[in-house]
Each structure stands twice: as structure tokens, then as C-alpha cells.
Amino acid sequence: MELRPIFSTLLRHKTAALLIVLEIALSCAIVCNALFLIGNRLSHMQRPSGMDEAHLIVLRTNGITRDADAAAVTQADLGALRAIPGVRAATTITQVPFGNSMWMSGIKLRANQEDSTLVTTNYLVGEDGLKTLGLRLVEGRDFAASEYQPTDADSFPTVILSRALAQRLFPDGSAVGKAIYVFGDQPHRVIGLVEHLARPRDTGGPADYDLSMVFPQHTSYTDGAMYAVNVDDPARREAVLEQAKQSLAAHGPTRIISKGGTGTLEDFRSKYYRNDRAMAWMLVSVSVALLVVTALGIIGLASFWVAQRTRQIGVRRALGATRGQILRYFQTENFLLATVGIVLGMVLAYAINQLLMSRYELPRLPLMYLPVGAVLLWVLGQFAVFWPARRAAAVPPAIATRAA
């Protein structure tokens, strides 16, 4: 295929060619960044919490009147929950990932340290906490029964850290056996590390997502404890949840089951990331709409050129050009225009990413998204130009000559 006739034709129609190149460049730039942002959102939503989400249900109760025996009622509640068929374990916990609130505390590495080394979240869990929540211990040990403190205690001899937090506090070696100071001047000795434990909310940025500590305490329901229940069969979570509500209603004083604080942990995650999902779908819709507009632009321009070049096509057919050669002529022309547009689009995509990085603290656009956008635009261009090119190839030489 000779390219000279194609370049000559494009030079005679510079404005139309320039418009389609700019349209392809803009589409390439926006689609590359949209794909990157969608991938970023999906990755953000799929981060592990560290907990056994598929088997966990959570219940929060609120007392109507003051309960002087809240600790005993809480232990009775746990006994009733553990007795429900299908329940593997139950415990108390003061907060869960994807919840509505977050408990934060400052960590010091020395008793006389003036400012905190780091501020992050702390979970207070009851007996069987790690087992119920499904937290995977990667170093050290679990809490012993004697280490669980009463609900009004503010001194904790032992603590378990997430592995990310341990590496942040003690980058030069293992954190197990070392001491940190959170509640007053009494040290908390690190006895174990869990693989992951997400903070309840995304404050502090992605680097702080997995920085958490766990203290052992028999917290009562009036002091902010929730009930976490591990169910052996995920399909029975709803049934067990209903039984658990009835069981809590049958024990202790009259209480209200919090609608916002009760459900499966997967439901909590789903609600927490609904805005991220909406953004991802919006980006998908914008990208699809942009690609459709680009395809229509290519079809319109190609159809216009076919109508304008009827005599030229007829002459080429009369001189012996086959239908396949006419078809390839228009496809090659579109490929050249798309290639110029894609090159400009890659530069524009990088510039848009730099702008987003400076305004919204987004990460740098990985280079892998550029060839993905290029292939998408090339395929779209060939697909869109196929029907006008096929119509041009079907023009009989005699009719084309009469049109002159």
C-alpha cells in the first residue's frame, strides 16, 4: 500500500483530519486516566481488613437506662451468643473496620517522651478475640486468659500490634518483647503481631490503613463494646443474626439493637465503599460515552470522505484497484490518524495525571495504562471505519465515473 496518496488526501483536508486527531487524543488521555482511576478505586476497595469477613456478624446494643451490672450482663450475652447453633466463637470489641467511629491513641516509645511517636487506632477485644475475628498471628502469641482487664481498667500489661505498625515503630528488628506507652506511664509489652488489621476508617491516607493495636479487655456493652460473632457457615449469617437479636432481647435490661451497628462485616464493607463504587461506575460511563462519541466522529468523517471521493474511488476501481485495496486504503488512513492522535493523547494523559497528582495527591500514572489506551483506540478506529470503507469498496466503477 502506497502512503503518498493518503498523505496527499489528508493534506487537502487538514481541518477535518486535525479535528479527528484531536478527538482521538482527548479520548486517549481521558480513557487512560479513567482506567487508572478505576483500577485505583478497585484496589482501594479490595484491601484486606485482616478479619474473617465471610463469617463475621456484629451486633451493637444501646441501653435505655443505667445498668449497674453491665459487665455481668455482657458476659451473660456472650454465653447466650456462643450457645446459638452454628456459632464458632463470640467476643466483645470496641470498633470494627468500616464502622462509623474510630478510637485513636498516641504511642510513645519511652515513658518520659513528651510527644507521641505515632497516633493510631486501638481495638479493645474480649476473650477469644483473635479467634473470633479471624486475625492471623504471624509472630509471638495470643493473650492469656489472665491478661484480660476489667471494663474500667486503664492499664494493659500486654498488647498485640499489626505487622505494619510494628515495622513502623521498630524498623530495625522484631517488636515482640519490646514496650510501648499508650495509656499513662505503664509500659505495654508487645507479645504478638497479626498479619493485617485495618483501621476502622481511612483517615491518614493509604500508608496508615494497616496501623492498629489490640488490647485485652472485658469491655461492657455500656462502655462501647459491640458483639462480634463468628458463624461456621456464611450462608447462615442472616439466620444466626436474627437468633442473636432475639437472644440479646431475652437477657438483661431492655436494650435497643442499633440498626447502623448491626449486620455482617461484608455489609459494613459494602456500605463503606459505596461512594468509591459510584465513582468507578461514573468513570466507566464517561469512558464508554467518550469512546462512542469518538467512534461516531470517525464514522461521520469517513462517510463524508467517501461521499466526497466517489469520483476518486471510481477512477481507482477503473484502473484495476480491487475492493480489498479500497477497503485497506481507508483503514490505513484511519490507522495513521489514530496513531498521531494516540501519541498526542499519551502526552496529554501524562499531563493530566501530573495535574491530578498536584491537586488531589493521586499516585503517578503507571506506564502500562498507555499501551492499553492505545490498543483500545486503534481497535475502535478500525471498527468504526470498517462500514464506511466497505461502502466505498462497493462503489461500481461505472457509477463512479458517471458521478464525475
mmCIF file of C-alpha atoms in Angstrom:
data_model
loop_
_atom_site.group_PDB
_atom_site.id
_atom_site.type_symbol
_atom_site.label_atom_id
_atom_site.label_comp_id
_atom_site.label_asym_id
_atom_site.label_seq_id
_atom_site.Cartn_x
_atom_site.Cartn_y
_atom_site.Cartn_z
ATOM 1 C CA MET A 1 0.000 0.000 0.000
ATOM 2 C CA GLU A 2 1.437 3.357 -1.087
ATOM 3 C CA LEU A 3 1.144 6.017 1.588
ATOM 4 C CA ARG A 4 1.748 9.036 -0.654
ATOM 5 C CA PRO A 5 -1.886 9.248 -1.967
ATOM 6 C CA ILE A 6 -3.147 9.021 1.625
ATOM 7 C CA PHE A 7 -0.875 11.825 2.842
ATOM 8 C CA SER A 8 -1.856 13.964 -0.176
ATOM 9 C CA THR A 9 -5.552 13.475 0.600
ATOM 10 C CA LEU A 10 -5.085 14.273 4.294
ATOM 11 C CA LEU A 11 -3.171 17.449 3.451
ATOM 12 C CA ARG A 12 -6.064 18.584 1.241
ATOM 13 C CA HIS A 13 -8.450 18.045 4.192
ATOM 14 C CA LYS A 14 -6.252 19.344 7.009
ATOM 15 C CA THR A 15 -9.049 20.748 9.162
ATOM 16 C CA ALA A 16 -11.138 17.569 9.206
ATOM 17 C CA ALA A 17 -8.048 15.429 9.778
ATOM 18 C CA LEU A 18 -6.890 17.684 12.623
ATOM 19 C CA LEU A 19 -10.301 17.542 14.320
ATOM 20 C CA ILE A 20 -10.385 13.737 14.314
ATOM 21 C CA VAL A 21 -6.770 13.594 15.584
ATOM 22 C CA LEU A 22 -7.636 15.929 18.469
ATOM 23 C CA GLU A 23 -10.739 13.909 19.288
ATOM 24 C CA ILE A 24 -8.731 10.682 19.424
ATOM 25 C CA ALA A 25 -6.006 12.386 21.514
ATOM 26 C CA LEU A 26 -8.536 13.681 24.037
ATOM 27 C CA SER A 27 -10.246 10.300 24.238
ATOM 28 C CA CYS A 28 -6.910 8.523 24.722
ATOM 29 C CA ALA A 29 -5.847 10.908 27.508
ATOM 30 C CA ILE A 30 -9.136 10.698 29.400
ATOM 31 C CA VAL A 31 -9.576 6.941 28.940
ATOM 32 C CA CYS A 32 -6.007 6.217 30.147
ATOM 33 C CA ASN A 33 -6.542 8.270 33.304
ATOM 34 C CA ALA A 34 -10.061 6.888 33.809
ATOM 35 C CA LEU A 35 -8.779 3.288 33.583
ATOM 36 C CA PHE A 36 -6.058 4.151 36.073
ATOM 37 C CA LEU A 37 -8.527 5.757 38.498
ATOM 38 C CA ILE A 38 -10.928 2.812 38.186
ATOM 39 C CA GLY A 39 -8.089 0.377 38.899
ATOM 40 C CA ASN A 40 -7.013 2.530 41.810
ATOM 41 C CA ARG A 41 -10.544 2.550 43.278
ATOM 42 C CA LEU A 42 -10.929 -1.223 42.850
ATOM 43 C CA SER A 43 -7.581 -1.828 44.518
ATOM 44 C CA HIS A 44 -8.597 0.541 47.321
ATOM 45 C CA MET A 45 -11.854 -1.336 47.925
ATOM 46 C CA GLN A 46 -10.235 -4.783 47.895
ATOM 47 C CA ARG A 47 -7.624 -4.149 50.604
ATOM 48 C CA PRO A 48 -7.787 -6.843 53.297
ATOM 49 C CA SER A 49 -9.148 -5.897 56.701
ATOM 50 C CA GLY A 50 -7.350 -8.785 58.364
ATOM 51 C CA MET A 51 -10.640 -10.131 59.744
ATOM 52 C CA ASP A 52 -12.635 -13.191 58.701
ATOM 53 C CA GLU A 53 -15.262 -11.094 56.925
ATOM 54 C CA ALA A 54 -17.049 -14.017 55.298
ATOM 55 C CA HIS A 55 -18.027 -15.489 58.692
ATOM 56 C CA LEU A 56 -18.449 -12.432 60.944
ATOM 57 C CA ILE A 57 -21.596 -10.720 62.171
ATOM 58 C CA VAL A 58 -21.604 -7.753 64.536
ATOM 59 C CA LEU A 59 -24.251 -6.530 66.980
ATOM 60 C CA ARG A 60 -24.364 -3.301 68.944
ATOM 61 C CA THR A 61 -26.878 -2.737 71.757
ATOM 62 C CA ASN A 62 -27.734 0.543 73.453
ATOM 63 C CA GLY A 63 -29.133 0.614 76.976
ATOM 64 C CA ILE A 64 -32.192 2.708 77.708
ATOM 65 C CA THR A 65 -31.467 3.131 81.420
ATOM 66 C CA ARG A 66 -28.313 2.973 83.531
ATOM 67 C CA ASP A 67 -27.199 -0.619 84.102
ATOM 68 C CA ALA A 68 -25.181 -1.078 87.302
ATOM 69 C CA ASP A 69 -24.392 -4.678 86.387
ATOM 70 C CA ALA A 70 -23.408 -4.139 82.753
ATOM 71 C CA ALA A 71 -20.258 -6.295 82.959
ATOM 72 C CA ALA A 72 -22.214 -9.327 84.169
ATOM 73 C CA VAL A 73 -24.934 -8.744 81.559
ATOM 74 C CA THR A 74 -22.265 -8.581 78.845
ATOM 75 C CA GLN A 75 -20.783 -11.916 79.924
ATOM 76 C CA ALA A 76 -24.281 -13.439 80.003
ATOM 77 C CA ASP A 77 -24.879 -12.114 76.486
ATOM 78 C CA LEU A 78 -21.657 -13.729 75.267
ATOM 79 C CA GLY A 79 -22.673 -17.050 76.801
ATOM 80 C CA ALA A 80 -26.046 -16.875 75.063
ATOM 81 C CA LEU A 81 -24.483 -15.979 71.720
ATOM 82 C CA ARG A 82 -21.977 -18.853 71.924
ATOM 83 C CA ALA A 83 -24.857 -21.251 72.570
ATOM 84 C CA ILE A 84 -26.599 -20.440 69.266
ATOM 85 C CA PRO A 85 -26.227 -23.361 66.802
ATOM 86 C CA GLY A 86 -23.693 -22.560 64.081
ATOM 87 C CA VAL A 87 -21.704 -20.072 66.192
ATOM 88 C CA ARG A 88 -17.994 -20.932 66.377
ATOM 89 C CA ALA A 89 -16.913 -18.100 68.708
ATOM 90 C CA ALA A 90 -18.047 -14.756 70.104
ATOM 91 C CA THR A 91 -16.293 -11.838 71.745
ATOM 92 C CA THR A 92 -16.597 -8.145 72.515
ATOM 93 C CA ILE A 93 -14.872 -5.457 70.504
ATOM 94 C CA THR A 94 -14.988 -1.686 70.735
ATOM 95 C CA GLN A 95 -14.897 -0.980 66.992
ATOM 96 C CA VAL A 96 -14.727 -2.787 63.663
ATOM 97 C CA PRO A 97 -13.275 -1.934 60.250
ATOM 98 C CA PHE A 98 -15.656 0.071 58.029
ATOM 99 C CA GLY A 99 -17.552 1.290 61.098
ATOM 100 C CA ASN A 100 -18.858 4.748 61.913
ATOM 101 C CA SER A 101 -16.271 5.726 64.511
ATOM 102 C CA MET A 102 -12.620 5.203 65.385
ATOM 103 C CA TRP A 103 -10.766 5.186 68.699
ATOM 104 C CA MET A 104 -7.367 6.859 68.426
ATOM 105 C CA SER A 105 -4.405 6.969 70.831
ATOM 106 C CA GLY A 106 -0.863 8.282 70.754
ATOM 107 C CA ILE A 107 2.053 5.843 71.030
ATOM 108 C CA LYS A 108 5.283 6.684 72.845
ATOM 109 C CA LEU A 109 8.405 4.530 72.910
ATOM 110 C CA ARG A 110 9.683 5.913 76.236
ATOM 111 C CA ALA A 111 7.816 6.721 79.452
ATOM 112 C CA ASN A 112 9.260 10.232 79.654
ATOM 113 C CA GLN A 113 8.750 11.024 75.984
ATOM 114 C CA GLU A 114 6.992 14.359 75.539
ATOM 115 C CA ASP A 115 5.317 13.907 72.140
ATOM 116 C CA SER A 116 3.820 10.773 70.635
ATOM 117 C CA THR A 117 5.825 8.896 68.028
ATOM 118 C CA LEU A 118 2.661 7.959 66.185
ATOM 119 C CA VAL A 119 -1.102 8.290 66.619
ATOM 120 C CA THR A 120 -3.252 5.389 65.520
ATOM 121 C CA THR A 121 -6.250 3.298 66.445
ATOM 122 C CA ASN A 122 -6.655 0.789 69.275
ATOM 123 C CA TYR A 123 -9.038 -2.137 69.477
ATOM 124 C CA LEU A 124 -10.162 -3.449 72.881
ATOM 125 C CA VAL A 125 -11.171 -7.101 72.449
ATOM 126 C CA GLY A 126 -12.575 -9.636 74.856
ATOM 127 C CA GLU A 127 -11.612 -13.251 75.401
ATOM 128 C CA ASP A 128 -11.316 -15.328 72.178
ATOM 129 C CA GLY A 129 -10.870 -12.054 70.323
ATOM 130 C CA LEU A 130 -8.270 -13.162 67.772
ATOM 131 C CA LYS A 131 -10.043 -16.478 67.202
ATOM 132 C CA THR A 132 -13.451 -14.851 66.704
ATOM 133 C CA LEU A 133 -12.200 -12.093 64.441
ATOM 134 C CA GLY A 134 -10.023 -14.436 62.401
ATOM 135 C CA LEU A 135 -6.866 -12.355 62.913
ATOM 136 C CA ARG A 136 -3.817 -14.307 61.750
ATOM 137 C CA LEU A 137 -0.954 -14.299 64.251
ATOM 138 C CA VAL A 138 2.389 -14.161 62.390
ATOM 139 C CA GLU A 139 4.730 -13.762 65.369
ATOM 140 C CA GLY A 140 4.502 -14.149 69.136
ATOM 141 C CA ARG A 141 1.411 -15.398 70.950
ATOM 142 C CA ASP A 142 -2.245 -14.666 71.724
ATOM 143 C CA PHE A 143 -3.409 -13.097 75.001
ATOM 144 C CA ALA A 144 -3.560 -15.409 78.032
ATOM 145 C CA ALA A 145 -6.836 -15.567 79.979
ATOM 146 C CA SER A 146 -5.219 -13.773 82.932
ATOM 147 C CA GLU A 147 -4.254 -10.778 80.762
ATOM 148 C CA TYR A 148 -7.816 -9.598 80.041
ATOM 149 C CA GLN A 149 -8.529 -6.480 82.085
ATOM 150 C CA PRO A 150 -11.894 -5.440 83.603
ATOM 151 C CA THR A 151 -14.040 -2.917 81.797
ATOM 152 C CA ASP A 152 -12.918 0.051 83.920
ATOM 153 C CA ALA A 153 -9.166 -0.687 83.659
ATOM 154 C CA ASP A 154 -6.798 1.773 82.028
ATOM 155 C CA SER A 155 -3.641 -0.284 82.464
ATOM 156 C CA PHE A 156 -2.725 -3.046 79.983
ATOM 157 C CA PRO A 157 0.476 -5.045 80.545
ATOM 158 C CA THR A 158 0.325 -6.595 77.063
ATOM 159 C CA VAL A 159 -0.555 -5.527 73.543
ATOM 160 C CA ILE A 160 -0.658 -7.086 70.062
ATOM 161 C CA LEU A 161 0.257 -4.973 67.020
ATOM 162 C CA SER A 162 -0.438 -5.244 63.334
ATOM 163 C CA ARG A 163 2.719 -6.173 61.435
ATOM 164 C CA ALA A 164 2.708 -2.838 59.566
ATOM 165 C CA LEU A 165 2.552 -0.890 62.830
ATOM 166 C CA ALA A 166 5.355 -2.983 64.350
ATOM 167 C CA GLN A 167 7.583 -2.303 61.326
ATOM 168 C CA ARG A 168 6.808 1.417 61.552
ATOM 169 C CA LEU A 169 7.661 1.596 65.272
ATOM 170 C CA PHE A 170 10.621 -0.805 65.293
ATOM 171 C CA PRO A 171 12.124 -0.853 61.784
ATOM 172 C CA ASP A 172 15.438 -2.343 62.951
ATOM 173 C CA GLY A 173 14.159 -5.579 64.453
ATOM 174 C CA SER A 174 11.304 -7.589 65.888
ATOM 175 C CA ALA A 175 8.772 -5.681 68.011
ATOM 176 C CA VAL A 176 7.895 -8.733 70.133
ATOM 177 C CA GLY A 177 9.169 -8.257 73.666
ATOM 178 C CA LYS A 178 9.556 -4.513 73.341
ATOM 179 C CA ALA A 179 7.466 -1.939 75.218
ATOM 180 C CA ILE A 180 5.265 0.902 74.073
ATOM 181 C CA TYR A 181 3.386 3.520 76.129
ATOM 182 C CA VAL A 182 -0.204 4.409 75.252
ATOM 183 C CA PHE A 183 -2.258 4.684 78.449
ATOM 184 C CA GLY A 184 -0.136 6.554 81.007
ATOM 185 C CA ASP A 185 3.392 5.738 82.143
ATOM 186 C CA GLN A 186 2.940 1.975 82.491
ATOM 187 C CA PRO A 187 4.546 0.021 79.628
ATOM 188 C CA HIS A 188 2.607 -2.331 77.369
ATOM 189 C CA ARG A 189 4.763 -5.239 76.321
ATOM 190 C CA VAL A 190 4.306 -6.381 72.729
ATOM 191 C CA ILE A 191 3.524 -10.115 72.807
ATOM 192 C CA GLY A 192 2.444 -10.755 69.217
ATOM 193 C CA LEU A 193 1.929 -9.473 65.688
ATOM 194 C CA VAL A 194 -1.072 -10.064 63.418
ATOM 195 C CA GLU A 195 -0.698 -10.089 59.641
ATOM 196 C CA HIS A 196 -3.266 -7.351 58.955
ATOM 197 C CA LEU A 197 -5.677 -5.258 60.974
ATOM 198 C CA ALA A 198 -7.225 -2.325 59.159
ATOM 199 C CA ARG A 199 -8.143 0.910 60.865
ATOM 200 C CA PRO A 200 -11.919 1.445 61.049
ATOM 201 C CA ARG A 201 -11.752 4.453 58.721
ATOM 202 C CA ASP A 202 -9.465 5.824 56.032
ATOM 203 C CA THR A 203 -8.125 8.859 57.854
ATOM 204 C CA GLY A 204 -4.401 9.424 57.487
ATOM 205 C CA GLY A 205 -4.019 8.092 53.945
ATOM 206 C CA PRO A 206 -3.210 4.665 52.467
ATOM 207 C CA ALA A 207 0.097 4.342 54.353
ATOM 208 C CA ASP A 208 -1.771 4.341 57.687
ATOM 209 C CA TYR A 209 -4.501 1.882 56.658
ATOM 210 C CA ASP A 210 -2.950 -1.134 58.384
ATOM 211 C CA LEU A 211 -1.627 0.520 61.578
ATOM 212 C CA SER A 212 -3.566 -0.912 64.519
ATOM 213 C CA MET A 213 -3.036 -2.249 68.041
ATOM 214 C CA VAL A 214 -5.111 -4.648 70.126
ATOM 215 C CA PHE A 215 -5.526 -4.553 73.898
ATOM 216 C CA PRO A 216 -7.232 -7.267 76.011
ATOM 217 C CA GLN A 217 -10.265 -6.072 77.966
ATOM 218 C CA HIS A 218 -13.675 -7.349 79.049
ATOM 219 C CA THR A 219 -15.466 -4.200 77.896
ATOM 220 C CA SER A 220 -19.153 -3.995 78.807
ATOM 221 C CA TYR A 221 -21.882 -3.043 76.341
ATOM 222 C CA THR A 222 -22.460 0.238 78.207
ATOM 223 C CA ASP A 223 -18.794 1.183 77.710
ATOM 224 C CA GLY A 224 -18.972 0.928 73.933
ATOM 225 C CA ALA A 225 -18.479 -2.784 73.325
ATOM 226 C CA MET A 226 -20.048 -4.497 70.345
ATOM 227 C CA TYR A 227 -20.557 -8.242 69.986
ATOM 228 C CA ALA A 228 -18.613 -9.996 67.224
ATOM 229 C CA VAL A 229 -19.844 -13.483 66.328
ATOM 230 C CA ASN A 230 -18.070 -15.958 64.039
ATOM 231 C CA VAL A 231 -20.513 -18.222 62.167
ATOM 232 C CA ASP A 232 -19.387 -21.556 60.723
ATOM 233 C CA ASP A 233 -21.469 -21.258 57.532
ATOM 234 C CA PRO A 234 -21.560 -17.881 55.699
ATOM 235 C CA ALA A 235 -24.950 -18.818 54.225
ATOM 236 C CA ARG A 236 -26.440 -18.904 57.750
ATOM 237 C CA ARG A 237 -25.224 -15.481 58.870
ATOM 238 C CA GLU A 238 -28.630 -13.813 58.462
ATOM 239 C CA ALA A 239 -30.389 -16.615 60.338
ATOM 240 C CA VAL A 240 -27.839 -16.502 63.170
ATOM 241 C CA LEU A 241 -28.103 -12.705 63.265
ATOM 242 C CA GLU A 242 -31.863 -12.922 63.835
ATOM 243 C CA GLN A 243 -31.360 -15.532 66.567
ATOM 244 C CA ALA A 244 -28.694 -13.351 68.176
ATOM 245 C CA LYS A 245 -31.052 -10.356 68.279
ATOM 246 C CA GLN A 246 -33.731 -12.459 69.947
ATOM 247 C CA SER A 247 -31.190 -13.843 72.386
ATOM 248 C CA LEU A 248 -29.957 -10.377 73.419
ATOM 249 C CA ALA A 249 -33.544 -9.197 73.831
ATOM 250 C CA ALA A 250 -34.216 -12.087 76.208
ATOM 251 C CA HIS A 251 -31.320 -11.233 78.545
ATOM 252 C CA GLY A 252 -30.664 -8.316 80.862
ATOM 253 C CA PRO A 253 -32.452 -4.962 80.836
ATOM 254 C CA THR A 254 -34.427 -3.591 77.907
ATOM 255 C CA ARG A 255 -32.000 -2.522 75.175
ATOM 256 C CA ILE A 256 -32.154 -1.279 71.626
ATOM 257 C CA ILE A 257 -30.359 -3.133 68.862
ATOM 258 C CA SER A 258 -28.508 -0.469 66.861
ATOM 259 C CA LYS A 259 -29.517 -0.747 63.207
ATOM 260 C CA GLY A 260 -26.388 1.040 61.983
ATOM 261 C CA GLY A 261 -24.084 -1.020 64.202
ATOM 262 C CA THR A 262 -25.560 -4.444 63.434
ATOM 263 C CA GLY A 263 -25.051 -6.674 60.403
ATOM 264 C CA THR A 264 -22.449 -8.748 58.631
ATOM 265 C CA LEU A 265 -18.961 -7.334 58.250
ATOM 266 C CA GLU A 266 -19.322 -7.714 54.480
ATOM 267 C CA ASP A 267 -22.371 -5.419 54.659
ATOM 268 C CA PHE A 268 -20.260 -2.891 56.590
ATOM 269 C CA ARG A 269 -17.602 -3.012 53.866
ATOM 270 C CA SER A 270 -20.201 -2.681 51.108
ATOM 271 C CA LYS A 271 -21.762 0.427 52.695
ATOM 272 C CA TYR A 272 -18.383 1.962 53.471
ATOM 273 C CA TYR A 273 -17.212 1.795 49.847
ATOM 274 C CA ARG A 274 -20.475 2.731 48.109
ATOM 275 C CA ASN A 275 -19.111 6.164 47.105
ATOM 276 C CA ASP A 276 -15.998 4.522 45.633
ATOM 277 C CA ARG A 277 -18.183 2.135 43.632
ATOM 278 C CA ALA A 278 -20.315 5.024 42.412
ATOM 279 C CA MET A 279 -17.186 6.877 41.289
ATOM 280 C CA ALA A 280 -15.871 3.795 39.470
ATOM 281 C CA TRP A 281 -19.168 3.343 37.622
ATOM 282 C CA MET A 282 -19.273 7.038 36.772
ATOM 283 C CA LEU A 283 -15.776 6.806 35.255
ATOM 284 C CA VAL A 284 -16.803 3.698 33.306
ATOM 285 C CA SER A 285 -19.872 5.544 31.970
ATOM 286 C CA VAL A 286 -17.846 8.613 30.992
ATOM 287 C CA SER A 287 -15.229 6.459 29.246
ATOM 288 C CA VAL A 288 -17.830 4.470 27.325
ATOM 289 C CA ALA A 289 -19.684 7.651 26.312
ATOM 290 C CA LEU A 290 -16.432 9.234 25.156
ATOM 291 C CA LEU A 291 -15.484 6.174 23.100
ATOM 292 C CA VAL A 292 -18.939 6.091 21.499
ATOM 293 C CA VAL A 293 -18.659 9.790 20.569
ATOM 294 C CA THR A 294 -15.185 9.168 19.142
ATOM 295 C CA ALA A 295 -16.430 6.200 17.118
ATOM 296 C CA LEU A 296 -19.343 8.254 15.769
ATOM 297 C CA GLY A 297 -16.912 11.022 14.834
ATOM 298 C CA ILE A 298 -14.732 8.580 12.903
ATOM 299 C CA ILE A 299 -17.769 7.076 11.170
ATOM 300 C CA GLY A 300 -19.103 10.527 10.276
ATOM 301 C CA LEU A 301 -15.788 11.751 8.922
ATOM 302 C CA ALA A 302 -15.139 8.553 6.971
ATOM 303 C CA SER A 303 -18.656 8.641 5.479
ATOM 304 C CA PHE A 304 -18.167 12.283 4.492
ATOM 305 C CA TRP A 305 -14.862 11.485 2.809
ATOM 306 C CA VAL A 306 -16.348 8.501 0.985
ATOM 307 C CA ALA A 307 -19.117 10.739 -0.386
ATOM 308 C CA GLN A 308 -16.584 13.389 -1.421
ATOM 309 C CA ARG A 309 -14.216 10.907 -3.061
ATOM 310 C CA THR A 310 -16.725 8.940 -5.081
ATOM 311 C CA ARG A 311 -15.078 10.009 -8.359
ATOM 312 C CA GLN A 312 -11.571 9.227 -6.986
ATOM 313 C CA ILE A 313 -12.730 5.794 -5.850
ATOM 314 C CA GLY A 314 -14.325 5.159 -9.225
ATOM 315 C CA VAL A 315 -11.129 6.077 -11.050
ATOM 316 C CA ARG A 316 -9.068 3.768 -8.832
ATOM 317 C CA ARG A 317 -11.565 0.949 -9.414
ATOM 318 C CA ALA A 318 -11.496 1.611 -13.188
ATOM 319 C CA LEU A 319 -7.686 1.432 -13.129
ATOM 320 C CA GLY A 320 -7.851 -2.008 -11.572
ATOM 321 C CA ALA A 321 -7.979 -1.422 -7.815
ATOM 322 C CA THR A 322 -9.771 -4.279 -6.087
ATOM 323 C CA ARG A 323 -12.433 -3.874 -3.392
ATOM 324 C CA GLY A 324 -9.907 -5.123 -0.825
ATOM 325 C CA GLN A 325 -7.429 -2.420 -1.815
ATOM 326 C CA ILE A 326 -10.084 0.306 -1.432
ATOM 327 C CA LEU A 327 -11.025 -1.123 1.967
ATOM 328 C CA ARG A 328 -7.397 -1.199 3.124
ATOM 329 C CA TYR A 329 -6.883 2.350 1.841
ATOM 330 C CA PHE A 330 -9.458 3.788 4.246
ATOM 331 C CA GLN A 331 -8.339 1.541 7.092
ATOM 332 C CA THR A 332 -4.723 2.624 6.637
ATOM 333 C CA GLU A 333 -5.785 6.249 6.533
ATOM 334 C CA ASN A 334 -7.659 5.829 9.803
ATOM 335 C CA PHE A 335 -4.732 3.957 11.353
ATOM 336 C CA LEU A 336 -2.386 6.862 10.564
ATOM 337 C CA LEU A 337 -4.789 9.433 12.016
ATOM 338 C CA ALA A 338 -5.354 7.280 15.125
ATOM 339 C CA THR A 339 -1.596 6.824 15.606
ATOM 340 C CA VAL A 340 -0.949 10.570 15.579
ATOM 341 C CA GLY A 341 -3.893 11.094 17.941
ATOM 342 C CA ILE A 342 -2.696 8.367 20.299
ATOM 343 C CA VAL A 343 0.830 9.799 20.508
ATOM 344 C CA LEU A 344 -0.593 13.217 21.376
ATOM 345 C CA GLY A 345 -3.054 11.533 23.762
ATOM 346 C CA MET A 346 -0.264 9.815 25.692
ATOM 347 C CA VAL A 347 1.476 13.136 26.272
ATOM 348 C CA LEU A 348 -1.834 14.693 27.301
ATOM 349 C CA ALA A 349 -2.613 11.726 29.612
ATOM 350 C CA TYR A 350 0.678 12.240 31.422
ATOM 351 C CA ALA A 351 -0.004 15.997 31.753
ATOM 352 C CA ILE A 352 -3.499 15.369 33.172
ATOM 353 C CA ASN A 353 -2.042 12.877 35.646
ATOM 354 C CA GLN A 354 0.533 15.437 36.792
ATOM 355 C CA LEU A 355 -2.281 17.918 37.386
ATOM 356 C CA LEU A 356 -4.309 15.361 39.364
ATOM 357 C CA MET A 357 -1.223 14.446 41.416
ATOM 358 C CA SER A 358 -0.665 18.078 42.390
ATOM 359 C CA ARG A 359 -4.340 18.778 43.198
ATOM 360 C CA TYR A 360 -5.598 15.507 44.719
ATOM 361 C CA GLU A 361 -2.471 13.627 45.856
ATOM 362 C CA LEU A 362 -3.074 10.786 43.396
ATOM 363 C CA PRO A 363 -0.233 8.382 42.549
ATOM 364 C CA ARG A 364 1.669 8.596 39.262
ATOM 365 C CA LEU A 365 0.023 7.047 36.218
ATOM 366 C CA PRO A 366 1.725 3.664 35.586
ATOM 367 C CA LEU A 367 3.092 3.375 32.045
ATOM 368 C CA MET A 368 1.155 0.147 31.469
ATOM 369 C CA TYR A 369 -2.076 2.135 31.053
ATOM 370 C CA LEU A 370 -0.725 3.997 27.984
ATOM 371 C CA PRO A 371 -0.449 0.962 25.651
ATOM 372 C CA VAL A 372 -3.809 -0.255 26.942
ATOM 373 C CA GLY A 373 -5.410 3.033 25.891
ATOM 374 C CA ALA A 374 -3.526 2.971 22.564
ATOM 375 C CA VAL A 375 -4.716 -0.524 21.633
ATOM 376 C CA LEU A 376 -8.270 0.403 22.629
ATOM 377 C CA LEU A 377 -8.258 3.475 20.356
ATOM 378 C CA TRP A 378 -6.641 1.597 17.444
ATOM 379 C CA VAL A 379 -9.243 -1.179 17.615
ATOM 380 C CA LEU A 380 -12.065 1.353 17.976
ATOM 381 C CA GLY A 381 -10.815 3.310 14.945
ATOM 382 C CA GLN A 382 -10.598 0.225 12.730
ATOM 383 C CA PHE A 383 -14.006 -0.938 13.908
ATOM 384 C CA ALA A 384 -15.623 2.478 13.272
ATOM 385 C CA VAL A 385 -14.110 2.989 9.817
ATOM 386 C CA PHE A 386 -14.944 -0.501 8.585
ATOM 387 C CA TRP A 387 -18.508 0.167 7.382
ATOM 388 C CA PRO A 388 -17.802 3.452 5.526
ATOM 389 C CA ALA A 389 -14.738 1.809 3.966
ATOM 390 C CA ARG A 390 -16.801 -1.216 2.977
ATOM 391 C CA ARG A 391 -19.387 1.077 1.382
ATOM 392 C CA ALA A 392 -16.612 2.816 -0.562
ATOM 393 C CA ALA A 393 -15.238 -0.516 -1.731
ATOM 394 C CA ALA A 394 -18.703 -1.452 -3.040
ATOM 395 C CA VAL A 395 -18.934 1.550 -5.393
ATOM 396 C CA PRO A 396 -19.101 0.172 -9.018
ATOM 397 C CA PRO A 397 -16.551 1.829 -11.363
ATOM 398 C CA ALA A 398 -19.235 2.730 -13.933
ATOM 399 C CA ILE A 399 -21.464 4.554 -11.424
ATOM 400 C CA ALA A 400 -18.439 6.389 -10.018
ATOM 401 C CA THR A 401 -17.457 7.554 -13.497
ATOM 402 C CA ARG A 402 -20.999 8.824 -14.208
ATOM 403 C CA ALA A 403 -20.931 10.716 -10.847
ATOM 404 C CA ALA A 404 -17.987 12.735 -12.225
#
